[in-house]
Structures are given as C-alpha cells and as structure tokens.
mmCIF file of C-alpha atoms in Angstrom:
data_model
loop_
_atom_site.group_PDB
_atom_site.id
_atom_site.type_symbol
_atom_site.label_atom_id
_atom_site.label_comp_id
_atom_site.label_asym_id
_atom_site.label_seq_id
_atom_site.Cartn_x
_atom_site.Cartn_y
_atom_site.Cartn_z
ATOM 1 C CA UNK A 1 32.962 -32.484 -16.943
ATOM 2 C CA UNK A 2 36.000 -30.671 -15.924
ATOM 3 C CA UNK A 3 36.652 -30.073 -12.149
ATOM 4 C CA UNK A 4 36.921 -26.937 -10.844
ATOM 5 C CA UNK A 5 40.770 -26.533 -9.636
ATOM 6 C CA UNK A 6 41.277 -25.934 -6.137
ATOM 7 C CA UNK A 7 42.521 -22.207 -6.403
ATOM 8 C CA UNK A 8 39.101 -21.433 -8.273
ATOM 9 C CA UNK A 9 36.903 -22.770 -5.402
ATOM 10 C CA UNK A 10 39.095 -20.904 -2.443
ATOM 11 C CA UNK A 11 38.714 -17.621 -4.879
ATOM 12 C CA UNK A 12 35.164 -18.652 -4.647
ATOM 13 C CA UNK A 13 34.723 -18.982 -1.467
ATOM 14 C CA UNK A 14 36.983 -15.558 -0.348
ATOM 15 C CA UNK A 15 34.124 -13.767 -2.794
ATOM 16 C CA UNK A 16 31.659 -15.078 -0.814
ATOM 17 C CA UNK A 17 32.681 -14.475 2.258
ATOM 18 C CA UNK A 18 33.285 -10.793 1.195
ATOM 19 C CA UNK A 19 29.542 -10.813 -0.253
ATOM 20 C CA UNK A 20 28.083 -12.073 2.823
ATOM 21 C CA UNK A 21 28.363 -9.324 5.272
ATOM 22 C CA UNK A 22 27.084 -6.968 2.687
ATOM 23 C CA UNK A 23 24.526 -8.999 1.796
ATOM 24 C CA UNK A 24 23.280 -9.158 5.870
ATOM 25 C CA UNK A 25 23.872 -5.412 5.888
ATOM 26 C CA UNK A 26 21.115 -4.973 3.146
ATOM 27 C CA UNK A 27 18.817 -7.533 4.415
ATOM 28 C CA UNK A 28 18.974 -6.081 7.690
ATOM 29 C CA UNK A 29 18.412 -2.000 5.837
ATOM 30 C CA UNK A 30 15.444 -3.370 4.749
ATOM 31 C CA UNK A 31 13.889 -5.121 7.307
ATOM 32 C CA UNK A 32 14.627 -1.501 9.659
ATOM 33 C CA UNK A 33 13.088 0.272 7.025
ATOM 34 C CA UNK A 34 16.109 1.615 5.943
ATOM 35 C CA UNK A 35 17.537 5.400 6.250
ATOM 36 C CA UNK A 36 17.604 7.227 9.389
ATOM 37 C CA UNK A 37 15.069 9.475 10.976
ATOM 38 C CA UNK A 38 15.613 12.960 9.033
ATOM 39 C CA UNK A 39 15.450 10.959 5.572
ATOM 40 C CA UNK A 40 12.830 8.513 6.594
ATOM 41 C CA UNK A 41 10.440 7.106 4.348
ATOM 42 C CA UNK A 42 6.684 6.483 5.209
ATOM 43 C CA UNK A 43 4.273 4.908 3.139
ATOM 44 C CA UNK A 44 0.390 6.212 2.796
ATOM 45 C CA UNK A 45 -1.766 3.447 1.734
ATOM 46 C CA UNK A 46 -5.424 4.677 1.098
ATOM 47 C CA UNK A 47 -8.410 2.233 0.166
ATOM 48 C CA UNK A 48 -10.204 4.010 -2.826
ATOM 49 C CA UNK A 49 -11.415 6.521 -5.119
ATOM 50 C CA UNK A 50 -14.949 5.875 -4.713
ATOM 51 C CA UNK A 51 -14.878 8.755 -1.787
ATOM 52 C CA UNK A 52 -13.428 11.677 -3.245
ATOM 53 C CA UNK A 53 -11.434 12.733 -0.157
ATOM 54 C CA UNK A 54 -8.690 10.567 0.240
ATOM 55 C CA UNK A 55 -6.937 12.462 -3.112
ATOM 56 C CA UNK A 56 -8.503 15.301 -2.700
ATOM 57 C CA UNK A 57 -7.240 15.925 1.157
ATOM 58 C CA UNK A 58 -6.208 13.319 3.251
ATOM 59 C CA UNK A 59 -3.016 12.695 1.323
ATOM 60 C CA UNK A 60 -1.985 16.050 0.639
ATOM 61 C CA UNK A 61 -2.790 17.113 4.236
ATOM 62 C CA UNK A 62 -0.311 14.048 5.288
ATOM 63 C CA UNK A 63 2.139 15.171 2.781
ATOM 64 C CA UNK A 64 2.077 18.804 4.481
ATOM 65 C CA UNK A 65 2.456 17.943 7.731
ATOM 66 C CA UNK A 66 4.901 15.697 7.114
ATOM 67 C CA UNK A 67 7.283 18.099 5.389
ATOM 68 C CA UNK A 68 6.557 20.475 8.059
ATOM 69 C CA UNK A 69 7.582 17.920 10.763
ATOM 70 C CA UNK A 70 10.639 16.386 8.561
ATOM 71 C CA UNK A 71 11.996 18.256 5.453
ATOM 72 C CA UNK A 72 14.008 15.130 4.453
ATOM 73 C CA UNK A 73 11.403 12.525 5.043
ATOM 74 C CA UNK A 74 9.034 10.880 1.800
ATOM 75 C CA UNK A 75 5.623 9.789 1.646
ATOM 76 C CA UNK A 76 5.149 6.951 -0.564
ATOM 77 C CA UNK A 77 1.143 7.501 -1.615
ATOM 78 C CA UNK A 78 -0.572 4.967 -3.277
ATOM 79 C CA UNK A 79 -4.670 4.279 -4.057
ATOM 80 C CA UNK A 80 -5.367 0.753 -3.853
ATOM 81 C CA UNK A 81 -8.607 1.139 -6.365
ATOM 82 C CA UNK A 82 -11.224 -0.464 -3.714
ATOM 83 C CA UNK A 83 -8.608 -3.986 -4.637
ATOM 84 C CA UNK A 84 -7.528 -5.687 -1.062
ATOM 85 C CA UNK A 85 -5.115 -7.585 -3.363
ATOM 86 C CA UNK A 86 -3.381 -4.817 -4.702
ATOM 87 C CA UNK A 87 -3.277 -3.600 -1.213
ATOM 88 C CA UNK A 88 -1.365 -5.797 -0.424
ATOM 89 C CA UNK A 89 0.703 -5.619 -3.386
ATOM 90 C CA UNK A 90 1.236 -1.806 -2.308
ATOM 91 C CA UNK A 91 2.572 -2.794 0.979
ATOM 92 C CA UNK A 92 4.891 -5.367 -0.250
ATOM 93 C CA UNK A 93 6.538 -2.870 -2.642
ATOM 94 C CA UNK A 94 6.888 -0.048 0.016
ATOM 95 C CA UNK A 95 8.023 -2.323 2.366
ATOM 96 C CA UNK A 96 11.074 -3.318 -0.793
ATOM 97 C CA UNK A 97 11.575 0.097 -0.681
ATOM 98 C CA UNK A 98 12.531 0.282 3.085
ATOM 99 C CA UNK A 99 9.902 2.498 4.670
ATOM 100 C CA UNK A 100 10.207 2.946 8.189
ATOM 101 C CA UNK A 101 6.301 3.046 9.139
ATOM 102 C CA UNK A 102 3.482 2.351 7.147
ATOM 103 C CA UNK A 103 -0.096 4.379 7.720
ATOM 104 C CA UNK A 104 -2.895 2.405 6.236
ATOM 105 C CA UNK A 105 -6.706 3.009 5.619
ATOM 106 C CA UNK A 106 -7.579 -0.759 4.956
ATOM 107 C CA UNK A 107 -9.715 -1.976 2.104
ATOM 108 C CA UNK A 108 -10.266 -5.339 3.839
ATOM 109 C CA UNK A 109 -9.730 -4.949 7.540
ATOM 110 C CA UNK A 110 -9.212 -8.665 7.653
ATOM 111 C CA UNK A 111 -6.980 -8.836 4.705
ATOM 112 C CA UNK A 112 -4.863 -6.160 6.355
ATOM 113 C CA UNK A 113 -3.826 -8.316 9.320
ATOM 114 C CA UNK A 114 -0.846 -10.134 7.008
ATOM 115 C CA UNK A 115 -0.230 -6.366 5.895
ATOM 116 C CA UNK A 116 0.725 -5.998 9.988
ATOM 117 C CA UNK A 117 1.837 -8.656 10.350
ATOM 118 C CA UNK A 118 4.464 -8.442 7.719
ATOM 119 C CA UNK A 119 5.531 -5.528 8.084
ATOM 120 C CA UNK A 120 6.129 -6.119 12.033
ATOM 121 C CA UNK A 121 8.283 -8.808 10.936
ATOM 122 C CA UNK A 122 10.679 -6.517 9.455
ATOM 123 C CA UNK A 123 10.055 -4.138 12.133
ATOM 124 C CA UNK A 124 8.426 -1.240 10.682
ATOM 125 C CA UNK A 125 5.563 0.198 12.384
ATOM 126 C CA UNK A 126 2.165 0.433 11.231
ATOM 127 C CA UNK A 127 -0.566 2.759 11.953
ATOM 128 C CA UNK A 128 -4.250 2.164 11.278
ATOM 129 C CA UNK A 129 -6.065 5.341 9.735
ATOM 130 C CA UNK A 130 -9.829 6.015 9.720
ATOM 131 C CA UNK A 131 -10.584 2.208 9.628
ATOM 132 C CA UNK A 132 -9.360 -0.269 12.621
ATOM 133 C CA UNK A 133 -7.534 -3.736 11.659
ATOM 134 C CA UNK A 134 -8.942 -5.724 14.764
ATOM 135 C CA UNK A 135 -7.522 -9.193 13.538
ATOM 136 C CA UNK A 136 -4.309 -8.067 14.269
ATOM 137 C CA UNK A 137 -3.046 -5.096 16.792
ATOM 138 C CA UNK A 138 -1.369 -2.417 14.651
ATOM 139 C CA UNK A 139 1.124 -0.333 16.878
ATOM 140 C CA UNK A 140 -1.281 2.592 16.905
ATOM 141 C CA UNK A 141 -4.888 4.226 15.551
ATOM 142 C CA UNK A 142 -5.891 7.218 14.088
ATOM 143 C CA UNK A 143 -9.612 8.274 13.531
ATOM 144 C CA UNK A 144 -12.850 10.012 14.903
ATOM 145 C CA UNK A 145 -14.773 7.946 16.991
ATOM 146 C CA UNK A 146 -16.784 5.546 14.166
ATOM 147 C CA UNK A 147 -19.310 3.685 16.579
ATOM 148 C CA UNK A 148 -20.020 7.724 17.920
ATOM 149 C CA UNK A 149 -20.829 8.641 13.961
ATOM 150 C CA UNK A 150 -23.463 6.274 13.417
ATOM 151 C CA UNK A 151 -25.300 6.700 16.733
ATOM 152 C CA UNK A 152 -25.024 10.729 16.592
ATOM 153 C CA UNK A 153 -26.118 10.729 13.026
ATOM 154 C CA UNK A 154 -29.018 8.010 13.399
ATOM 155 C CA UNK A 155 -30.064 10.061 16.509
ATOM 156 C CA UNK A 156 -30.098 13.373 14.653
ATOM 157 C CA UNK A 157 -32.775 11.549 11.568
ATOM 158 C CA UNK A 158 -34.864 10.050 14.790
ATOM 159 C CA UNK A 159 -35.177 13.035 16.432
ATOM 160 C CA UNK A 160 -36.252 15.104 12.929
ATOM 161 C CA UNK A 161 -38.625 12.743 12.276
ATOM 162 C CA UNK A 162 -39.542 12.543 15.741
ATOM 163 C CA UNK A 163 -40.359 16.459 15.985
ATOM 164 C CA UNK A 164 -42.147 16.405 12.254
ATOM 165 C CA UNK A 165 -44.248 13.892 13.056
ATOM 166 C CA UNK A 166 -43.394 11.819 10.659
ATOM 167 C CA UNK A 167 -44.881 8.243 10.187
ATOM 168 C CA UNK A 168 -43.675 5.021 8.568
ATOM 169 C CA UNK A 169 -39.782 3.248 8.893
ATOM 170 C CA UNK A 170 -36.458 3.506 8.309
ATOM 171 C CA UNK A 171 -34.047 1.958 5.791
ATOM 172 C CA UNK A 172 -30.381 2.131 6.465
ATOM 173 C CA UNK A 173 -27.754 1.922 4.521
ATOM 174 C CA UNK A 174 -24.580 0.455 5.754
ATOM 175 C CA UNK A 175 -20.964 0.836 4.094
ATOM 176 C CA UNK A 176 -18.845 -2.091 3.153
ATOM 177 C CA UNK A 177 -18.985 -5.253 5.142
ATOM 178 C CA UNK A 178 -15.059 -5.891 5.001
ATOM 179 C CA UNK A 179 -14.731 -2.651 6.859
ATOM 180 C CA UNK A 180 -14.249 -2.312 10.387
ATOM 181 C CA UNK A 181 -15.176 0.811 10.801
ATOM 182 C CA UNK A 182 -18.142 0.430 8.807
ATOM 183 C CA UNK A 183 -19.110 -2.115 10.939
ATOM 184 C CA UNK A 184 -18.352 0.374 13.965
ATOM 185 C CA UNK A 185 -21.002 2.951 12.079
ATOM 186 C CA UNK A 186 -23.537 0.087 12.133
ATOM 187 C CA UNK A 187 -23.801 -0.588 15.756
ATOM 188 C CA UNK A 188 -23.809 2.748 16.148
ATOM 189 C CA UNK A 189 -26.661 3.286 13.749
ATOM 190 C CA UNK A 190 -28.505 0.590 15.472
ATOM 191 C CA UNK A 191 -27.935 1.553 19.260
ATOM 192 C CA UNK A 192 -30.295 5.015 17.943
ATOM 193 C CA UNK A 193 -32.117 3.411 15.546
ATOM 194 C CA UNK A 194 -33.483 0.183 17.560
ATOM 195 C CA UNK A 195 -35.283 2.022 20.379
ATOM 196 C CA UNK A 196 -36.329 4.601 18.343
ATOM 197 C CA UNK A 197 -40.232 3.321 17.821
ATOM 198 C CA UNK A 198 -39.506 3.903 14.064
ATOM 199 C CA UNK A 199 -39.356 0.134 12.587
ATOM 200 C CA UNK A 200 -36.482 -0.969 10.805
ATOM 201 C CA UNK A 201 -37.961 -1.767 7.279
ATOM 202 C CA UNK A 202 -34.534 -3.480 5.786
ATOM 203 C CA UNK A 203 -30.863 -2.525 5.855
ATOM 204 C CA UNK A 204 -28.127 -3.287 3.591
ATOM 205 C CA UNK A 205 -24.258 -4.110 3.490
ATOM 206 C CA UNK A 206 -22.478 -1.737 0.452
ATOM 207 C CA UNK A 207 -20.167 -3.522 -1.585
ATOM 208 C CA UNK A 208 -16.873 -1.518 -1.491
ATOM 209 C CA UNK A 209 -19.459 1.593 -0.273
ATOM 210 C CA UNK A 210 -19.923 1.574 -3.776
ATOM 211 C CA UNK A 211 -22.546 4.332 -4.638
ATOM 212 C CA UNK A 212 -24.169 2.600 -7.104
ATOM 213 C CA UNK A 213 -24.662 -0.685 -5.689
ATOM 214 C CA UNK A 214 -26.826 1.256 -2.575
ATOM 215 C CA UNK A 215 -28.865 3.365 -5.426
ATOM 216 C CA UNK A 216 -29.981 0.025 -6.934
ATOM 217 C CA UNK A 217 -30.638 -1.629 -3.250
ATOM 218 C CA UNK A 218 -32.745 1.603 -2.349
ATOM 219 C CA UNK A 219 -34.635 1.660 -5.849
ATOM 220 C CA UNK A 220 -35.636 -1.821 -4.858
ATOM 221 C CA UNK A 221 -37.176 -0.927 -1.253
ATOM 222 C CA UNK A 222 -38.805 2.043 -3.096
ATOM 223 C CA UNK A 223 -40.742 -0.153 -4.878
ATOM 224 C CA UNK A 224 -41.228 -2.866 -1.888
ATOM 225 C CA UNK A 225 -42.563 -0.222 1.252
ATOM 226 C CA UNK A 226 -43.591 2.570 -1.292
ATOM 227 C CA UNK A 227 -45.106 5.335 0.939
ATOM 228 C CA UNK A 228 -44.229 3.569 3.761
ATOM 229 C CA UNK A 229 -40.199 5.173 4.069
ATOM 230 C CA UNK A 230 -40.045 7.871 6.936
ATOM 231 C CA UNK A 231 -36.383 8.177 6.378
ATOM 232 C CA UNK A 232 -32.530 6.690 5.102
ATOM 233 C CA UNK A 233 -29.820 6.403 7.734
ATOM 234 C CA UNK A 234 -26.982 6.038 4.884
ATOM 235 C CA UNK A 235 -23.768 5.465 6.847
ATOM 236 C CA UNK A 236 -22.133 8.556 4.715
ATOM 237 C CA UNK A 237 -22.038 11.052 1.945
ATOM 238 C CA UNK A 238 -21.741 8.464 -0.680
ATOM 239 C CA UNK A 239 -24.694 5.929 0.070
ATOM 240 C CA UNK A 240 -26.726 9.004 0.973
ATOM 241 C CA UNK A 241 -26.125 10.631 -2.157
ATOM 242 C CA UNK A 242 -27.206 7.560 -3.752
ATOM 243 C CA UNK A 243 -30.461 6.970 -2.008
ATOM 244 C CA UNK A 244 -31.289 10.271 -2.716
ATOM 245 C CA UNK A 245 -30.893 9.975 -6.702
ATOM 246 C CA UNK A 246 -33.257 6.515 -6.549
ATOM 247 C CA UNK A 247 -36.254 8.311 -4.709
ATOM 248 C CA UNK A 248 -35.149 10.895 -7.579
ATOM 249 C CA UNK A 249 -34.937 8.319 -10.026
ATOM 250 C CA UNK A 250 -38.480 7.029 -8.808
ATOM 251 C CA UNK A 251 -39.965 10.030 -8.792
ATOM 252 C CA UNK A 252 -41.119 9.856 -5.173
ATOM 253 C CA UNK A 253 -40.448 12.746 -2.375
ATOM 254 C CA UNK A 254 -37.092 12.431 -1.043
ATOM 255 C CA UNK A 255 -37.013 11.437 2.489
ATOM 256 C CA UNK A 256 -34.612 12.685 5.642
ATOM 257 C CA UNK A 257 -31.386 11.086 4.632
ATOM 258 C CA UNK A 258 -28.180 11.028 6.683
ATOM 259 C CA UNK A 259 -24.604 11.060 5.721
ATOM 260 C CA UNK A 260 -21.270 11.310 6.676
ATOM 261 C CA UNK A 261 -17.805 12.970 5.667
ATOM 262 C CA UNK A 262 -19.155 16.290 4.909
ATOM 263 C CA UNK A 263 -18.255 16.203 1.104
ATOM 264 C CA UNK A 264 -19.054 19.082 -1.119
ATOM 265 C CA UNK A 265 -21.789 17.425 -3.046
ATOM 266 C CA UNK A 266 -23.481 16.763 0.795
ATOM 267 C CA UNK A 267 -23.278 19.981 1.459
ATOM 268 C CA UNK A 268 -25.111 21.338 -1.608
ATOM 269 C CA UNK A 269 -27.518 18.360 -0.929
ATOM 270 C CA UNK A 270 -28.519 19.697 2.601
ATOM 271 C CA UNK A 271 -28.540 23.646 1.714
ATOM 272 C CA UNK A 272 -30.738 22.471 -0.959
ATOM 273 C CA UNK A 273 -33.341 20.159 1.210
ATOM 274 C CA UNK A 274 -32.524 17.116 -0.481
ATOM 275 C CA UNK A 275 -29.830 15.223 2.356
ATOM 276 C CA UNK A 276 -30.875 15.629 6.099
ATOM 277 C CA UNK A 277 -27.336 15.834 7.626
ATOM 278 C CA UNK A 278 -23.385 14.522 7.640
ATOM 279 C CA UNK A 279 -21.016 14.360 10.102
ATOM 280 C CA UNK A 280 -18.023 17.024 9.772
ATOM 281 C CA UNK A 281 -14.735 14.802 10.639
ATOM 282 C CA UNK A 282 -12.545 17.533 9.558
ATOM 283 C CA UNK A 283 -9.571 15.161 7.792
ATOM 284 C CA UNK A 284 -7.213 17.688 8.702
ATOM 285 C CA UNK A 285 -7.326 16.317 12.415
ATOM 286 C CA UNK A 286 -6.299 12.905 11.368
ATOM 287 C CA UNK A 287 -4.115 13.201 8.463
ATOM 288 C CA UNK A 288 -1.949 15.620 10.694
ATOM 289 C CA UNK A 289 -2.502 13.241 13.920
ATOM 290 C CA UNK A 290 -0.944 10.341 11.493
ATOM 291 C CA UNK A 291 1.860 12.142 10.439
ATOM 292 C CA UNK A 292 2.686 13.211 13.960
ATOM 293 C CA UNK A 293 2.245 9.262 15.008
ATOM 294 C CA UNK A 294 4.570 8.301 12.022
ATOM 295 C CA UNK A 295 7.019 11.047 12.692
ATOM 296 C CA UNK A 296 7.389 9.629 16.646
ATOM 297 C CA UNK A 297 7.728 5.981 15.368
ATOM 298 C CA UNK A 298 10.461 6.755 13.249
ATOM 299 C CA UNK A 299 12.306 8.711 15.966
ATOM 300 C CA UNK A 300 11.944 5.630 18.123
ATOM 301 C CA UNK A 301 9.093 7.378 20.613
ATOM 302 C CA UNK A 302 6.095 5.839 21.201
ATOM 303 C CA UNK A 303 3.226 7.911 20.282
ATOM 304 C CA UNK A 304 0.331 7.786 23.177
ATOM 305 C CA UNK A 305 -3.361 7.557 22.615
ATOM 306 C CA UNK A 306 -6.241 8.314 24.531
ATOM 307 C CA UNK A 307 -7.896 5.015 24.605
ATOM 308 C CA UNK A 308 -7.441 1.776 23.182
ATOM 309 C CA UNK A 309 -9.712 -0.169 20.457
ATOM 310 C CA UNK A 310 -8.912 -3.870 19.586
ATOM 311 C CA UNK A 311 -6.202 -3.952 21.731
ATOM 312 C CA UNK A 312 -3.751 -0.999 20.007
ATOM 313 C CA UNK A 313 -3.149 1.879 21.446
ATOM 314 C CA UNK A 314 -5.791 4.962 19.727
ATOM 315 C CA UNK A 315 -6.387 8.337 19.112
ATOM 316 C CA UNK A 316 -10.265 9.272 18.409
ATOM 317 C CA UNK A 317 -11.513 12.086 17.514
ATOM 318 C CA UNK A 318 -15.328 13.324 18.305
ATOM 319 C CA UNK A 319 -17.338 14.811 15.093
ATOM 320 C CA UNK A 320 -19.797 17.023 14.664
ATOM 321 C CA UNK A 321 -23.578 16.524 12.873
ATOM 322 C CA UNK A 322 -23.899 18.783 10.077
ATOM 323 C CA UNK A 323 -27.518 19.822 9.313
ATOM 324 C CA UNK A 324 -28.714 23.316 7.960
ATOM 325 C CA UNK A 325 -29.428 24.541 11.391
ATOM 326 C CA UNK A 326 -25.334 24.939 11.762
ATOM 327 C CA UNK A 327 -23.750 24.495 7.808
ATOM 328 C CA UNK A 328 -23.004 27.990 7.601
ATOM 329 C CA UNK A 329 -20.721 28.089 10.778
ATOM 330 C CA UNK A 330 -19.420 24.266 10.973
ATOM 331 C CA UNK A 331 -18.429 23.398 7.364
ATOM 332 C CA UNK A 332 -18.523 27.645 5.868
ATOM 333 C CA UNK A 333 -17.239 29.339 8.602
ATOM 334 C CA UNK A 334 -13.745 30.763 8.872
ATOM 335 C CA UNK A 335 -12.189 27.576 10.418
ATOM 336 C CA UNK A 336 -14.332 25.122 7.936
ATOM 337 C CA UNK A 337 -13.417 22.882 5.214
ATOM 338 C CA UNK A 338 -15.435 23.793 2.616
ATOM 339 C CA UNK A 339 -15.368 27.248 0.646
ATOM 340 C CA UNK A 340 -18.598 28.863 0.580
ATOM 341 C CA UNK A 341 -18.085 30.165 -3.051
ATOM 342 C CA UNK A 342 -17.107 26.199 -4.176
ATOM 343 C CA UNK A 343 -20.356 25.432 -2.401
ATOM 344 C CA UNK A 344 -22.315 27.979 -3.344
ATOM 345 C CA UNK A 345 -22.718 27.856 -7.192
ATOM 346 C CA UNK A 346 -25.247 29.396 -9.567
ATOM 347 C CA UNK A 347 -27.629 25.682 -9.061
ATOM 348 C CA UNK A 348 -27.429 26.408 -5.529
ATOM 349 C CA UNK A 349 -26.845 30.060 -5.448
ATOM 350 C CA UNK A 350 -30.696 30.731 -4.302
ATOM 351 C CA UNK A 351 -30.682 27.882 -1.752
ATOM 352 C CA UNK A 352 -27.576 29.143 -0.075
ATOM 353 C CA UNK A 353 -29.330 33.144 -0.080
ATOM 354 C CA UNK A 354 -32.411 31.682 1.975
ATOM 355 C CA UNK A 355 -30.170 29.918 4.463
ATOM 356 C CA UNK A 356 -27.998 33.310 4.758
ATOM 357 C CA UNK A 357 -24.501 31.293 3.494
ATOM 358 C CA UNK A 358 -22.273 33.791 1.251
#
C-alpha cells in the first residue's frame, strides 16, 4: 500500500482545520435553535386525531397568533397519530431543523421527559400545552386548570342527580392513563364524586381516550349494574359521546353524562337531552397564551406564570360547565366558539327552537 506523501497529509490537515470551525459553527446553529428572533422557528407537536380540535383549532389558532406576534417566524405542526414513538420522532426532526422552542401536548407524559430533556440539551425551550410533563420540568405550562375540570364537572352530574332524585351509582370514565392531565381530571372527578353518597359502581382508564375502547367498557357495565346506573362522569366529549352510543346501542335510557372540551357533536348532544354537560375551555385562550410564551422564549424573556405545577413555572386557565341552562350564551353567544347555525342543523333544528338557540 502506497504511503500518502507528506505534502498530501499537510493539505489534509490545512482542509481540516478550515472545516472545523465551520463545522462548530453549525453544530452550535443547531443546538441554539438556529435563526434569530424575527425568523424563528417553533415547533407545534400535538398528540392526536382522536379529538377533533387539535386540527380543527388549536393549531391554526397558534399559527395566527403567531404571525400576528412575528411575521417572519414558522410553526412546524405535526400530529403524532396517538404514537409516543413517533412523538418523539417529531421532536428529533424539528429539533434537526433548528427550532428555537418547542410547544408540546404530550402523548405519553412520561415518554415526553427525554423530549425535554433533549431538547434542553441543545438549549431550546420547551413549553408544555394542555397536558403537564411532571417527570421532567419543562421551562413553562400552558392549560386550564385540569384537576378544576373534573371536580366542577363531577360536581355539576352530583348535584343534577342530587336535585332529580335520582337513585343508583355512578360509572366514570377516565381518559388515557399515560396522560397527566388525565390523571389531573381523575382526582378531580373523585374529590366530587367520593363524598357524593352516590356509590362508585366501576371506573375505567381509556386507552389513548380512544372512543371506542370506553363504548365497549360501558356496554359491559350496562350489562353488569343494568338499572342500577344513575349517571357517567366521562372525563370529556369523546368518552361521553361514547357512553352515550352503548346505552344507545343497548337500548336502555341514556343517563346524565358529563363531558369536556365543548365539541360540536357535545353540544348537539346536550341541546338534544342526550349528554348532561362539558366544560367550555375556549382553545383560543391557550393556543394564543402558547404562542405568546414561545414568542418571549425566543426573544430571550422569560415568560411568567401564575402558579407553578410539577415544579415549572404555569399559566392555568379556569373553565366553565356547559349545560343547557347556559349553551345558548357560553358556547352560542357572540363571544362563543361554536356557530349556532353549525350547531343547529335540520336533526337538531327542533331541539335548538325549544331551548330558544337561533
């Protein structure tokens, strides 16, 4: 094997040495996140497509007020499917692309802790949206008040049932068990639930608050403590849908049955008598508090919360419960999120006459 001659290896070496700054400058673009603050980019990483809204408003309401706040900056959006894994896959690829903060709704709130962690590593900020990441302090936190949901809307079914009389127990439906704010909703369901007098029949975890996994848990307790079902604390508009289409299903009287997110199909499911309640979180709120949180991380400010959860600095929110008692003004009204003539459609048309809604 020929030696290289010692003119080739000093021509090698000058390259290098040439390469190597460069090469530092990149790897140390990335790890800032790259760009400054008027062409910033900020990643968006939402957990499904099982709930409706995250498409639908949360990302274009992020996208809005982020142009508004900074014409020059991009939102990288991306659905992980309900897949942790590709999750994470999401976050490694934005982080390639050098985004300067990352907002993330977690599918896994455990999984998510490497997402922090990694990206803290190459010092770009993360924000935790809707869902907290307790096994690992994000820089900031972004949501209504999840423990607050479940007690106000598992108060709001006790006291109905309460005031009709009614007799029997409660199921409750709980969302998925690698969510922390799910878990959040739980305790708060319980804390109205447990001294309620109403007994607590069974209650159930929801895969990936996968509607059809609660339909075929709540067909089963149909058939279990038939007649014996005062009412369904469903931790939201999903799992409440679906415990409503198995007493459908089983052709048994539909209970009071709670929700939460105020999505269209709730509302036409409480103006027609067939869902008890929801909780109105308009996403506007926190889709426009993230981008504001985002916006001050890539400046270099520090945004400021008004408590702290798990140790990172938060911004809650306090919701409202949503029953037909207050539809018209809450989710109809002029300030609402919902569109009385997108609500109000020839099936529910009649329903929506009685309660006065046009």
């Amino acid at each position: 094997m020929k030696k290289p001659s010692l003119r080739t290896v000093a021509a090698a070496a000058a390259a290098l040495a040439v390469l190597a700054p460069a090469a530092a400058c990149s790897s140390e673009s990335a790890g800032s996140g790259g760009g400054d603050a008027k062409n910033a980019k900020i990643a968006f990483l939402m957990p499904d497509i099982a709930s409706t809204r995250y498409e639908l408003y949360d990302a274009p309401l992020f996208k809005a007020k982020m142009k508004q706040l900074c014409g020059g900056c991009t939102v990288l959006y991306q659905n992980a499917g309900a897949d942790a894994s590709k999750q994470q896959q999401q976050a490694s690829s934005v982080l390639a692309q050098g985004v300067k903060a990352i907002v993330i709704d977690p599918v896994d709130s455990a999984a998510a802790a490497s997402i922090v962690r990694m990206a803290q590593s190459r010092n770009v900020k993360v924000i935790a949206y809707d869902r907290p990441i307790p096994a690992a302090k994000a820089d900031y936190y972004v949501s209504f008040d999840n423990e607050k949901i479940g007690a106000m809307i598992g108060q709001s079914l006790v006291e109905h049932l309460k005031q009709e009389k009614a007799e029997g127990g409660i199921l409750e439906v709980n969302g998925s068990p690698t969510d922390a704010a799910a878990n959040l909703i739980k305790k708060g369901i319980h804390s109205s639930v447990d001294p309620s007098g109403f007994k607590l029949l069974a209650e159930y975890d929801t895969p990936g608050w996968e509607p059809a996994k609660a339909q075929q848990w709540v067909s089963g307790q149909i058939s279990k403590f038939r007649g014996q079902i005062a009412g369904v604390v469903a931790a939201n508009d999903g799992t409440g849908g679906a415990a409503v289409a198995a007493f459908k299903a089983a052709g048994a009287d539909v209970p009071p049955v709670t929700g939460n997110d105020a999505e269209l199909a709730a509302a036409q499911r409480i103006i027609a008598g067939d869902q008890y309640n929801t909780i109105s979180k308009p996403i506007k709120i926190v889709a426009e508090a993230a981008a504001d949180a985002a916006h001050k991380f890539v400046q270099g400010e520090t945004p400021k919360g008004n408590t702290t959860l798990f140790g990172t600095p938060s911004e809650l929110f306090t919701p409202t419960v949503v029953t037909q008692d207050n539809i018209g003004k809450v989710l109809l009204g002029p300030d609402g999120a919902l569109k009385a003539d997108k609500v109000c459609t020839a099936e529910y048309a009649a329903a929506c006459a009685k309660l006065g809604l046009k």
